[in-house]
CSV table of C-alpha atoms in Angstrom, one decimal:
chain,number,residue,atom,x,y,z
A,25,UNK,CA,18.0,40.2,-86.9
A,26,UNK,CA,20.6,42.3,-89.0
A,27,UNK,CA,21.7,44.2,-86.0
A,28,UNK,CA,22.2,40.9,-83.9
A,29,UNK,CA,24.2,39.4,-87.0
A,30,UNK,CA,26.5,42.6,-87.0
A,31,UNK,CA,27.1,42.4,-83.5
A,32,UNK,CA,28.3,38.7,-83.7
A,33,UNK,CA,30.2,39.6,-86.4
A,34,UNK,CA,32.1,42.2,-84.5
A,35,UNK,CA,32.6,39.9,-81.5
A,36,UNK,CA,34.0,37.0,-83.7
A,37,UNK,CA,36.3,39.7,-85.4
A,38,UNK,CA,37.8,40.7,-82.1
A,39,UNK,CA,38.1,37.1,-80.9
A,40,UNK,CA,40.0,36.0,-84.0
A,41,UNK,CA,42.3,39.4,-83.6
A,42,UNK,CA,42.9,38.4,-80.0
A,43,UNK,CA,43.9,34.9,-80.9
A,44,UNK,CA,46.2,36.1,-83.6
A,45,UNK,CA,47.9,38.7,-81.3
A,46,UNK,CA,48.0,36.1,-78.1
A,47,UNK,CA,51.3,34.1,-77.3
A,48,UNK,CA,49.4,30.9,-78.9
A,49,UNK,CA,46.2,30.9,-80.5
A,50,UNK,CA,45.1,28.4,-77.8
A,51,UNK,CA,45.3,29.4,-74.3
A,52,UNK,CA,45.6,25.9,-72.7
A,53,UNK,CA,48.7,25.5,-75.0
A,54,UNK,CA,50.1,28.6,-73.8
A,55,UNK,CA,49.6,27.3,-70.2
A,56,UNK,CA,51.2,24.2,-71.0
A,57,UNK,CA,54.2,26.0,-72.5
A,58,UNK,CA,54.6,27.9,-69.4
A,59,UNK,CA,54.3,24.9,-67.1
A,60,UNK,CA,50.9,26.0,-65.6
A,61,UNK,CA,49.1,22.6,-66.3
A,62,UNK,CA,49.2,19.8,-63.7
A,63,UNK,CA,46.3,18.0,-64.8
A,64,UNK,CA,42.9,18.2,-66.6
A,65,UNK,CA,39.6,16.4,-66.4
A,66,UNK,CA,39.7,15.8,-70.5
A,67,UNK,CA,42.3,16.6,-73.2
A,68,UNK,CA,39.3,18.0,-75.3
A,69,UNK,CA,39.5,21.1,-73.2
A,70,UNK,CA,42.2,22.3,-75.7
A,71,UNK,CA,39.3,22.1,-78.2
A,72,UNK,CA,36.6,23.9,-76.4
A,73,UNK,CA,39.1,27.0,-75.8
A,74,UNK,CA,39.2,27.7,-79.5
A,75,UNK,CA,36.0,29.6,-79.1
A,76,UNK,CA,35.4,31.9,-76.1
A,77,UNK,CA,34.4,30.2,-73.0
A,78,UNK,CA,33.8,31.4,-69.2
A,79,UNK,CA,36.4,30.2,-66.7
A,80,UNK,CA,36.2,30.7,-62.9
A,81,UNK,CA,38.6,30.5,-60.0
A,82,UNK,CA,37.4,30.8,-56.3
A,83,UNK,CA,39.3,32.4,-53.5
A,84,UNK,CA,38.0,32.2,-49.9
A,85,UNK,CA,38.5,35.3,-47.8
A,86,UNK,CA,40.7,33.6,-45.0
A,87,UNK,CA,42.9,36.6,-44.9
A,88,UNK,CA,42.3,40.4,-45.7
A,89,UNK,CA,44.9,40.0,-48.6
A,90,UNK,CA,45.7,37.6,-51.4
A,91,UNK,CA,49.4,36.3,-51.2
A,92,UNK,CA,51.9,34.9,-53.8
A,93,UNK,CA,50.6,31.5,-53.5
A,94,UNK,CA,47.2,32.8,-54.8
A,95,UNK,CA,49.0,34.6,-57.5
A,96,UNK,CA,49.8,31.2,-59.4
A,97,UNK,CA,46.2,30.8,-60.2
A,98,UNK,CA,45.4,34.3,-60.9
A,99,UNK,CA,48.2,34.3,-63.4
A,100,UNK,CA,46.3,31.2,-65.1
A,101,UNK,CA,43.0,33.6,-65.2
A,102,UNK,CA,44.8,36.3,-66.5
A,103,UNK,CA,46.1,34.3,-69.4
A,104,UNK,CA,42.4,33.3,-70.1
A,105,UNK,CA,41.4,37.0,-69.7
A,106,UNK,CA,44.0,38.3,-72.2
A,107,UNK,CA,43.0,35.5,-74.7
A,108,UNK,CA,39.5,36.7,-75.0
A,109,UNK,CA,37.6,34.6,-72.7
A,110,UNK,CA,35.3,35.5,-69.9
A,111,UNK,CA,37.2,35.4,-66.4
A,112,UNK,CA,34.8,34.9,-63.2
A,113,UNK,CA,36.9,35.2,-60.2
A,114,UNK,CA,34.8,34.0,-57.1
A,115,UNK,CA,35.0,35.6,-53.6
A,116,UNK,CA,33.8,32.6,-51.4
A,117,UNK,CA,32.0,34.7,-48.8
A,118,UNK,CA,29.8,31.6,-48.1
A,119,UNK,CA,32.5,29.0,-48.2
A,120,UNK,CA,34.9,31.1,-46.5
A,121,UNK,CA,32.7,30.5,-43.3
A,122,UNK,CA,33.2,26.7,-43.6
A,123,UNK,CA,37.0,26.3,-44.5
A,124,UNK,CA,38.5,24.2,-47.1
A,125,UNK,CA,40.5,21.1,-45.8
A,126,UNK,CA,42.5,20.8,-48.7
A,127,UNK,CA,46.2,20.9,-48.2
A,128,UNK,CA,45.6,21.5,-44.4
A,129,UNK,CA,46.4,19.0,-41.5
A,130,UNK,CA,44.2,20.9,-39.0
A,131,UNK,CA,40.8,22.6,-39.1
A,132,UNK,CA,40.8,26.6,-39.7
A,133,UNK,CA,39.8,28.6,-37.0
A,134,UNK,CA,36.2,29.9,-37.6
A,135,UNK,CA,36.2,33.6,-38.3
A,136,UNK,CA,34.3,36.4,-36.7
A,137,UNK,CA,31.8,38.0,-38.8
A,138,UNK,CA,33.4,41.5,-38.7
A,139,UNK,CA,36.7,39.9,-39.7
A,140,UNK,CA,35.1,38.0,-42.5
A,141,UNK,CA,33.5,41.1,-43.8
A,142,UNK,CA,37.0,42.9,-43.8
A,143,UNK,CA,38.5,40.1,-45.6
A,144,UNK,CA,35.8,39.8,-48.1
A,145,UNK,CA,36.2,43.7,-49.0
A,146,UNK,CA,40.0,43.4,-49.2
A,147,UNK,CA,40.3,40.4,-51.4
A,148,UNK,CA,37.4,41.6,-54.0
A,149,UNK,CA,39.5,45.2,-54.1
A,150,UNK,CA,42.8,43.1,-54.8
A,151,UNK,CA,41.1,41.0,-57.3
A,152,UNK,CA,40.1,43.9,-59.5
A,153,UNK,CA,43.0,45.7,-59.1
A,154,UNK,CA,45.4,42.6,-60.2
A,155,UNK,CA,43.2,42.4,-63.4
A,156,UNK,CA,43.4,46.1,-63.9
A,157,UNK,CA,47.0,46.2,-63.5
A,158,UNK,CA,47.5,42.9,-65.0
A,159,UNK,CA,46.0,44.0,-68.3
A,160,UNK,CA,48.0,47.5,-68.2
A,161,UNK,CA,51.3,45.2,-68.0
A,162,UNK,CA,50.3,43.0,-70.9
A,163,UNK,CA,49.8,46.1,-73.1
A,164,UNK,CA,53.5,46.6,-72.9
A,165,UNK,CA,54.4,43.0,-73.2
A,166,UNK,CA,51.9,42.0,-76.0
A,167,UNK,CA,52.1,43.6,-79.5
A,168,UNK,CA,48.9,45.5,-80.3
A,169,UNK,CA,46.8,44.2,-77.4
A,170,UNK,CA,43.6,46.1,-77.4
A,171,UNK,CA,42.2,46.2,-73.8
A,172,UNK,CA,38.8,47.6,-75.2
A,173,UNK,CA,38.0,44.2,-77.0
A,174,UNK,CA,38.5,42.0,-73.8
A,175,UNK,CA,35.6,40.8,-71.8
A,176,UNK,CA,35.1,42.9,-68.5
A,177,UNK,CA,36.2,40.7,-65.6
A,178,UNK,CA,33.3,40.0,-63.3
A,179,UNK,CA,34.1,39.1,-59.7
A,180,UNK,CA,31.2,37.2,-58.2
A,181,UNK,CA,30.2,36.2,-54.5
A,182,UNK,CA,28.9,32.6,-53.8
A,183,UNK,CA,26.7,34.0,-50.8
A,184,UNK,CA,24.4,35.3,-53.7
A,185,UNK,CA,23.2,31.9,-54.4
A,186,UNK,CA,23.3,30.6,-51.1
A,187,UNK,CA,21.0,33.2,-49.6
A,188,UNK,CA,17.6,31.6,-48.9
A,189,UNK,CA,18.7,28.1,-50.0
A,190,UNK,CA,17.7,25.9,-46.9
A,191,UNK,CA,19.5,22.8,-45.6
A,192,UNK,CA,16.6,20.4,-46.5
A,193,UNK,CA,16.6,22.0,-50.1
A,194,UNK,CA,20.3,21.7,-50.5
A,195,UNK,CA,20.3,18.0,-49.5
A,196,UNK,CA,17.3,16.8,-51.5
A,197,UNK,CA,18.6,18.6,-54.6
A,198,UNK,CA,22.7,18.3,-54.3
A,199,UNK,CA,23.0,15.7,-51.6
A,200,UNK,CA,20.9,12.9,-53.4
A,201,UNK,CA,23.5,13.0,-56.4
A,202,UNK,CA,26.6,12.5,-54.4
A,203,UNK,CA,27.9,9.4,-53.1
A,204,UNK,CA,29.9,9.1,-49.8
A,205,UNK,CA,32.2,6.8,-51.3
A,206,UNK,CA,33.4,9.3,-53.7
A,207,UNK,CA,33.5,12.0,-51.0
A,208,UNK,CA,35.6,9.5,-48.5
A,209,UNK,CA,38.2,9.0,-51.5
A,210,UNK,CA,39.1,12.6,-51.8
A,211,UNK,CA,42.9,13.0,-50.8
A,212,UNK,CA,42.1,16.1,-48.6
A,213,UNK,CA,39.6,13.9,-46.9
A,214,UNK,CA,41.7,10.7,-46.7
A,215,UNK,CA,44.7,12.6,-45.2
A,216,UNK,CA,42.6,14.4,-42.6
A,217,UNK,CA,41.1,10.9,-41.5
A,218,UNK,CA,44.5,9.5,-41.0
A,219,UNK,CA,45.3,12.5,-38.9
A,220,UNK,CA,45.1,12.6,-35.0
A,221,UNK,CA,42.5,15.4,-35.2
A,222,UNK,CA,40.4,14.0,-37.8
A,223,UNK,CA,37.9,15.8,-39.9
A,224,UNK,CA,34.5,17.7,-38.7
A,225,UNK,CA,31.4,17.3,-40.9
A,226,UNK,CA,31.7,20.9,-41.7
A,227,UNK,CA,34.8,20.6,-43.4
A,228,UNK,CA,33.9,17.1,-44.9
A,229,UNK,CA,31.0,18.9,-46.7
A,230,UNK,CA,33.1,21.5,-48.0
A,231,UNK,CA,33.5,19.8,-51.3
A,232,UNK,CA,29.6,19.7,-51.7
A,233,UNK,CA,29.4,23.6,-51.6
A,234,UNK,CA,32.6,23.9,-53.9
A,235,UNK,CA,30.6,21.6,-56.2
A,236,UNK,CA,27.5,23.6,-56.3
A,237,UNK,CA,29.4,26.7,-56.9
A,238,UNK,CA,30.5,25.2,-60.3
A,239,UNK,CA,27.0,23.8,-60.9
A,240,UNK,CA,25.6,27.2,-60.1
A,241,UNK,CA,28.2,29.0,-62.5
A,242,UNK,CA,27.5,26.6,-65.2
A,243,UNK,CA,24.0,26.7,-65.4
A,244,UNK,CA,23.7,30.7,-64.8
A,245,UNK,CA,26.7,32.1,-66.3
A,246,UNK,CA,28.0,29.7,-69.0
A,247,UNK,CA,31.0,28.7,-67.0
A,248,UNK,CA,32.6,25.6,-68.5
A,249,UNK,CA,36.2,25.6,-66.9
A,250,UNK,CA,37.3,25.7,-63.1
A,251,UNK,CA,40.7,26.6,-62.7
A,252,UNK,CA,42.6,25.9,-59.3
A,253,UNK,CA,45.7,24.5,-57.4
A,254,UNK,CA,46.7,20.8,-57.9
A,255,UNK,CA,45.2,20.3,-54.1
A,256,UNK,CA,41.7,21.2,-55.5
A,257,UNK,CA,41.4,18.3,-57.9
A,258,UNK,CA,38.9,16.6,-55.6
A,259,UNK,CA,36.7,19.8,-55.0
A,260,UNK,CA,36.9,20.5,-58.9
A,261,UNK,CA,36.0,16.8,-60.0
A,262,UNK,CA,33.1,16.9,-57.6
A,263,UNK,CA,31.9,20.0,-59.6
A,264,UNK,CA,32.1,18.4,-62.9
A,265,UNK,CA,30.5,15.2,-61.4
A,266,UNK,CA,27.6,17.1,-60.1
A,267,UNK,CA,27.1,18.9,-63.4
A,268,UNK,CA,26.6,15.6,-65.1
A,269,UNK,CA,24.4,14.3,-62.6
A,270,UNK,CA,22.0,17.2,-61.4
A,271,UNK,CA,19.9,18.7,-64.2
A,272,UNK,CA,19.9,22.4,-64.7
A,273,UNK,CA,16.9,24.6,-63.6
A,274,UNK,CA,13.7,24.6,-65.5
A,275,UNK,CA,13.9,28.3,-65.9
A,276,UNK,CA,16.3,31.0,-65.4
A,277,UNK,CA,16.0,34.8,-64.9
A,278,UNK,CA,16.6,37.3,-67.3
A,279,UNK,CA,20.5,37.7,-68.3
A,280,UNK,CA,21.0,34.0,-67.0
A,281,UNK,CA,22.2,31.1,-69.4
A,282,UNK,CA,19.9,28.9,-71.1
A,283,UNK,CA,19.1,25.9,-68.8
A,284,UNK,CA,19.8,23.3,-71.5
A,285,UNK,CA,23.2,21.8,-71.4
A,286,UNK,CA,26.0,23.9,-73.1
A,287,UNK,CA,28.3,21.2,-73.1
A,288,UNK,CA,31.1,19.3,-71.0
A,289,UNK,CA,32.3,21.0,-68.0
A,290,UNK,CA,36.3,20.9,-67.4
A,291,UNK,CA,38.8,21.4,-64.6
A,292,UNK,CA,42.2,22.5,-64.9
A,293,UNK,CA,44.8,22.2,-62.0
A,294,UNK,CA,48.2,24.2,-61.6
A,295,UNK,CA,51.0,22.7,-59.7
A,296,UNK,CA,51.5,23.8,-56.1
A,297,UNK,CA,54.7,25.7,-56.3
A,298,UNK,CA,57.9,24.7,-54.5
A,299,UNK,CA,61.2,26.2,-54.8
A,300,UNK,CA,64.2,23.9,-56.0
A,301,UNK,CA,65.1,23.4,-52.2
A,302,UNK,CA,61.5,21.8,-51.6
A,303,UNK,CA,60.5,25.1,-49.7
A,304,UNK,CA,56.7,26.0,-50.1
A,305,UNK,CA,56.6,29.0,-52.6
A,306,UNK,CA,55.5,32.3,-51.4
A,307,UNK,CA,56.9,32.3,-48.2
A,308,UNK,CA,59.9,34.9,-46.7
A,309,UNK,CA,61.4,33.6,-43.7
A,310,UNK,CA,58.3,31.5,-42.8
A,311,UNK,CA,56.0,34.4,-43.5
A,312,UNK,CA,53.5,35.0,-46.3
A,313,UNK,CA,54.6,37.4,-48.9
A,314,UNK,CA,51.1,39.6,-49.4
A,315,UNK,CA,50.0,41.3,-52.5
A,316,UNK,CA,48.6,44.2,-50.3
A,317,UNK,CA,51.2,47.0,-50.3
A,318,UNK,CA,50.5,47.7,-46.7
A,319,UNK,CA,51.5,44.3,-45.7
A,320,UNK,CA,54.4,43.6,-48.1
A,321,UNK,CA,55.8,46.6,-49.8
A,322,UNK,CA,56.6,46.9,-53.4
A,323,UNK,CA,60.5,46.7,-52.4
A,324,UNK,CA,59.9,43.6,-50.4
A,325,UNK,CA,58.1,42.2,-53.3
A,326,UNK,CA,61.1,43.1,-55.5
A,327,UNK,CA,63.6,41.7,-52.9
A,328,UNK,CA,62.1,38.5,-52.7
A,329,UNK,CA,62.1,37.7,-56.3
A,330,UNK,CA,65.7,39.1,-56.7
A,331,UNK,CA,66.6,36.4,-54.4
A,332,UNK,CA,65.3,33.6,-56.4
A,333,UNK,CA,67.8,30.7,-57.0
A,334,UNK,CA,69.3,30.1,-60.4
A,335,UNK,CA,67.4,26.8,-60.4
A,336,UNK,CA,64.0,28.5,-60.2
A,337,UNK,CA,64.5,31.7,-62.0
A,338,UNK,CA,63.6,30.5,-65.6
A,339,UNK,CA,60.5,28.7,-64.2
A,340,UNK,CA,59.2,31.7,-62.2
A,341,UNK,CA,60.0,33.9,-65.6
A,342,UNK,CA,57.6,31.8,-67.3
A,343,UNK,CA,54.7,31.7,-64.6
A,344,UNK,CA,54.8,35.0,-63.2
A,345,UNK,CA,55.7,37.4,-66.5
A,346,UNK,CA,54.1,37.7,-69.7
A,347,UNK,CA,57.7,37.7,-71.4
A,348,UNK,CA,57.9,35.9,-74.8
A,349,UNK,CA,59.5,32.5,-74.2
A,350,UNK,CA,62.5,33.3,-76.6
A,351,UNK,CA,63.3,36.4,-74.5
A,352,UNK,CA,63.3,34.4,-71.5
A,353,UNK,CA,65.5,31.7,-72.7
A,354,UNK,CA,68.1,34.5,-74.0
A,355,UNK,CA,67.9,36.1,-70.6
A,356,UNK,CA,68.7,32.8,-69.0
A,357,UNK,CA,71.3,32.1,-71.5
A,358,UNK,CA,73.1,35.4,-70.9
A,359,UNK,CA,72.5,35.1,-67.1
A,360,UNK,CA,74.3,31.7,-67.1
A,361,UNK,CA,77.4,33.2,-68.7
A,362,UNK,CA,77.6,36.1,-65.9
A,363,UNK,CA,75.4,34.8,-62.9
A,364,UNK,CA,77.1,37.4,-60.5
A,365,UNK,CA,75.3,39.9,-62.2
A,366,UNK,CA,71.8,38.2,-61.4
A,367,UNK,CA,70.3,39.4,-64.6
A,368,UNK,CA,67.4,37.0,-64.7
A,369,UNK,CA,66.6,37.8,-61.3
A,370,UNK,CA,66.6,41.4,-61.6
A,371,UNK,CA,64.4,41.1,-64.7
A,372,UNK,CA,62.0,38.7,-62.7
A,373,UNK,CA,61.6,41.1,-59.9
A,374,UNK,CA,61.1,44.2,-61.9
A,375,UNK,CA,58.4,42.2,-64.0
A,376,UNK,CA,56.6,40.9,-61.0
A,377,UNK,CA,56.6,44.1,-59.1
A,378,UNK,CA,55.3,46.0,-62.2
A,379,UNK,CA,52.5,43.4,-62.6
A,380,UNK,CA,51.4,43.6,-58.9
A,381,UNK,CA,51.9,47.3,-58.2
A,382,UNK,CA,52.2,48.8,-61.5
A,383,UNK,CA,54.8,51.0,-62.6
A,384,UNK,CA,54.5,53.5,-59.8
A,385,UNK,CA,55.2,50.6,-57.4
A,386,UNK,CA,58.2,49.4,-59.3
A,387,UNK,CA,59.9,52.8,-59.2
A,388,UNK,CA,59.3,52.8,-55.5
A,389,UNK,CA,60.9,49.1,-55.3
A,390,UNK,CA,64.0,50.4,-57.4
A,391,UNK,CA,64.4,53.6,-55.7
A,392,UNK,CA,64.6,51.7,-52.1
A,393,UNK,CA,66.8,49.1,-54.0
A,394,UNK,CA,69.5,51.7,-55.1
A,395,UNK,CA,69.4,53.5,-51.6
A,396,UNK,CA,69.9,50.5,-49.7
A,397,UNK,CA,72.4,48.5,-52.0
A,398,UNK,CA,73.5,50.8,-55.1
A,399,UNK,CA,76.4,53.3,-55.0
A,400,UNK,CA,76.3,57.1,-55.8
A,401,UNK,CA,76.8,56.7,-59.4
A,402,UNK,CA,73.9,54.2,-59.9
A,403,UNK,CA,71.7,56.6,-57.6
A,404,UNK,CA,72.5,59.7,-60.0
A,405,UNK,CA,71.9,57.8,-63.1
A,406,UNK,CA,68.4,56.6,-62.2
A,407,UNK,CA,67.4,60.3,-61.7
A,408,UNK,CA,64.7,59.8,-59.1
A,409,UNK,CA,62.6,62.4,-58.2
A,410,UNK,CA,61.9,63.7,-54.6
A,411,UNK,CA,58.5,62.1,-54.7
A,412,UNK,CA,60.1,58.8,-55.7
A,413,UNK,CA,62.1,59.0,-52.2
A,414,UNK,CA,59.2,59.8,-50.4
A,415,UNK,CA,56.9,57.4,-51.9
A,416,UNK,CA,59.5,54.7,-51.6
A,417,UNK,CA,59.8,55.3,-47.7
A,418,UNK,CA,56.5,56.1,-46.9
A,419,UNK,CA,56.0,55.6,-43.4
A,420,UNK,CA,59.5,54.5,-42.6
A,421,UNK,CA,61.1,55.9,-39.8
A,422,UNK,CA,64.3,56.3,-41.8
A,423,UNK,CA,62.9,59.0,-44.0
A,424,UNK,CA,63.5,62.2,-42.0
A,425,UNK,CA,62.2,65.7,-43.2
A,426,UNK,CA,64.1,68.7,-41.9
A,427,UNK,CA,63.8,72.3,-42.8
A,428,UNK,CA,66.2,73.8,-45.2
A,429,UNK,CA,67.6,76.4,-42.9
A,430,UNK,CA,68.3,73.6,-40.4
A,431,UNK,CA,70.6,71.7,-42.9
A,432,UNK,CA,72.0,73.8,-45.5
A,433,UNK,CA,75.8,75.0,-44.3
A,434,UNK,CA,76.0,72.3,-41.9
A,435,UNK,CA,78.8,69.7,-41.6
A,436,UNK,CA,77.8,66.0,-42.1
A,437,UNK,CA,78.8,65.2,-38.6
A,438,UNK,CA,75.8,67.7,-37.5
A,439,UNK,CA,73.4,66.0,-40.2
A,440,UNK,CA,74.2,62.7,-39.0
A,441,UNK,CA,73.2,63.8,-35.3
A,442,UNK,CA,70.2,65.4,-36.6
A,443,UNK,CA,68.8,62.5,-38.4
A,444,UNK,CA,69.6,60.2,-35.5
A,445,UNK,CA,72.4,58.3,-37.4
A,446,UNK,CA,74.8,59.3,-34.7
A,447,UNK,CA,74.3,60.1,-31.1
A,448,UNK,CA,77.1,62.9,-31.1
A,449,UNK,CA,79.4,64.7,-33.4
A,450,UNK,CA,82.2,62.9,-32.0
A,451,UNK,CA,80.8,59.5,-32.9
A,452,UNK,CA,80.3,60.9,-36.3
A,453,UNK,CA,84.1,61.9,-36.4
A,454,UNK,CA,85.2,58.7,-35.5
A,455,UNK,CA,83.1,56.6,-37.9
A,456,UNK,CA,84.4,59.0,-40.8
A,457,UNK,CA,88.0,58.4,-39.8
A,458,UNK,CA,87.3,54.7,-39.8
A,459,UNK,CA,85.7,54.7,-43.0
A,460,UNK,CA,82.1,53.9,-41.6
A,461,UNK,CA,80.5,57.1,-42.7
A,462,UNK,CA,78.6,57.5,-46.0
A,463,UNK,CA,76.9,60.4,-48.0
A,464,UNK,CA,74.8,59.0,-50.8
A,465,UNK,CA,76.5,55.5,-50.4
A,466,UNK,CA,80.0,57.1,-50.9
A,467,UNK,CA,82.6,57.3,-48.0
A,468,UNK,CA,83.3,60.6,-46.6
A,469,UNK,CA,86.6,60.9,-44.6
A,470,UNK,CA,86.2,64.4,-43.3
A,471,UNK,CA,83.5,64.7,-40.7
A,472,UNK,CA,83.6,68.7,-41.3
A,473,UNK,CA,82.7,68.2,-44.9
A,474,UNK,CA,79.6,70.2,-46.0
A,475,UNK,CA,77.3,68.9,-48.5
A,476,UNK,CA,75.9,71.7,-51.0
A,477,UNK,CA,73.2,72.1,-53.5
A,478,UNK,CA,75.7,74.3,-55.9
A,479,UNK,CA,78.3,71.3,-55.8
A,480,UNK,CA,75.4,68.8,-56.7
A,481,UNK,CA,75.8,66.9,-53.5
A,482,UNK,CA,72.2,66.3,-53.2
A,483,UNK,CA,69.8,63.8,-55.4
A,484,UNK,CA,66.3,63.8,-56.0
A,485,UNK,CA,66.0,67.2,-57.5
A,486,UNK,CA,68.5,68.6,-55.0
A,487,UNK,CA,66.1,67.5,-51.7
A,488,UNK,CA,67.5,64.3,-50.9
A,489,UNK,CA,70.6,63.1,-49.1
A,490,UNK,CA,71.3,59.7,-47.8
A,491,UNK,CA,73.8,59.2,-44.7
A,492,UNK,CA,74.7,55.6,-43.9
A,493,UNK,CA,76.6,54.5,-40.8
A,494,UNK,CA,78.2,51.0,-41.0
A,495,UNK,CA,77.0,48.6,-43.6
A,496,UNK,CA,73.1,48.8,-42.8
A,497,UNK,CA,72.1,51.7,-40.9
A,498,UNK,CA,70.4,54.4,-43.3
A,499,UNK,CA,68.7,57.5,-42.8
A,500,UNK,CA,67.3,59.7,-45.8
A,501,UNK,CA,67.2,63.5,-45.4
A,502,UNK,CA,64.5,65.3,-47.2
A,503,UNK,CA,65.0,69.0,-47.1
A,504,UNK,CA,61.6,70.8,-46.8
């Protein structure tokens, strides 16, 4: 008894320390201040989070990677995690085979089992990595945050509780507590019923599965809050309703929560983001911006946020960073006085890139940005290493590695041909005369000019030279 009492006191002390160090003592109020809250099932949720609770958000593996649209709800979970609550990201490896009709005008194409398995593995890895990097990022933004007192993030899979659950058992236990009228009234169902394609029974029943997920997590993991996008409101309230109607199991396995009620269950929805121009957030030229660096590079993530409009940048700084609100307000004020410097956008891009890809990913993005859009002075001032350049352009055909003996002592006209920037030395000469040939973003008028290490003409630990022809044709020379 004495040992249990001591452990409880330690947990309470850690909880109180987290609350004092967090932005607000109340995570729901923090989310409100950052424009995360669209609706809640009950305003008493603010009282419930004054002590530790478990909260979950589900992601169906419809692709092998999460995208920026998913990041909105993940940021909500991250705030709960940093405030000392138990976070339960859920991979819908069972519901992913069905498909959620919410926010869609057509039915999802069923995935093959091998594709689904690949997607599940990719999503699980990204969820773990997001919270690892998010916690590391938070340490540099929240004073005195001790990650050792945070509750470990537990990634769950809903197939674990559907295995062995037969159709008759599911309908007999869950189905009898759900009313068709309520199911038909969901916005996701009504909109599809009015469409030419209609809705299949498979997708119509999806809300039952998500409701059961919440019911199961409530009774077996003590989960009292479900977080989701505003299009998930119907599915979330289906879960809170099922928890009220369907009693818990008579007995639970070791480690599960007591089968008696642990209190009211809550739902919290986050606005589906659109830009000030009305475009769906998270798309670039109509394509999704992925969190997987092999599908969307750190450089492309950085560039996506650098292009944020002035009308959106303050809102995105609040939602996608952990910067204190007074600092955000000051940055926006400074930006308004000199908008051509894009101070707010650059800060937003750097913060989000570091959050998603870590400091190494941010270094890659900044390096590539300076190469493609900077000048010689900015390149030299950043002091990028040879490895920074190699990482920034890994797999990029514009990075060309050439032995030292083939490069040193050669004029820029020959180097441009070796790199594929020009087809011939005469083409390089014509470009130089017309002001279209650049070395490290500095115009070179003499095609016979020879770059040398002794003169400091190379960057990246004297192993990198950048040849540009015209405005956008770049080649990076890496001396081996």
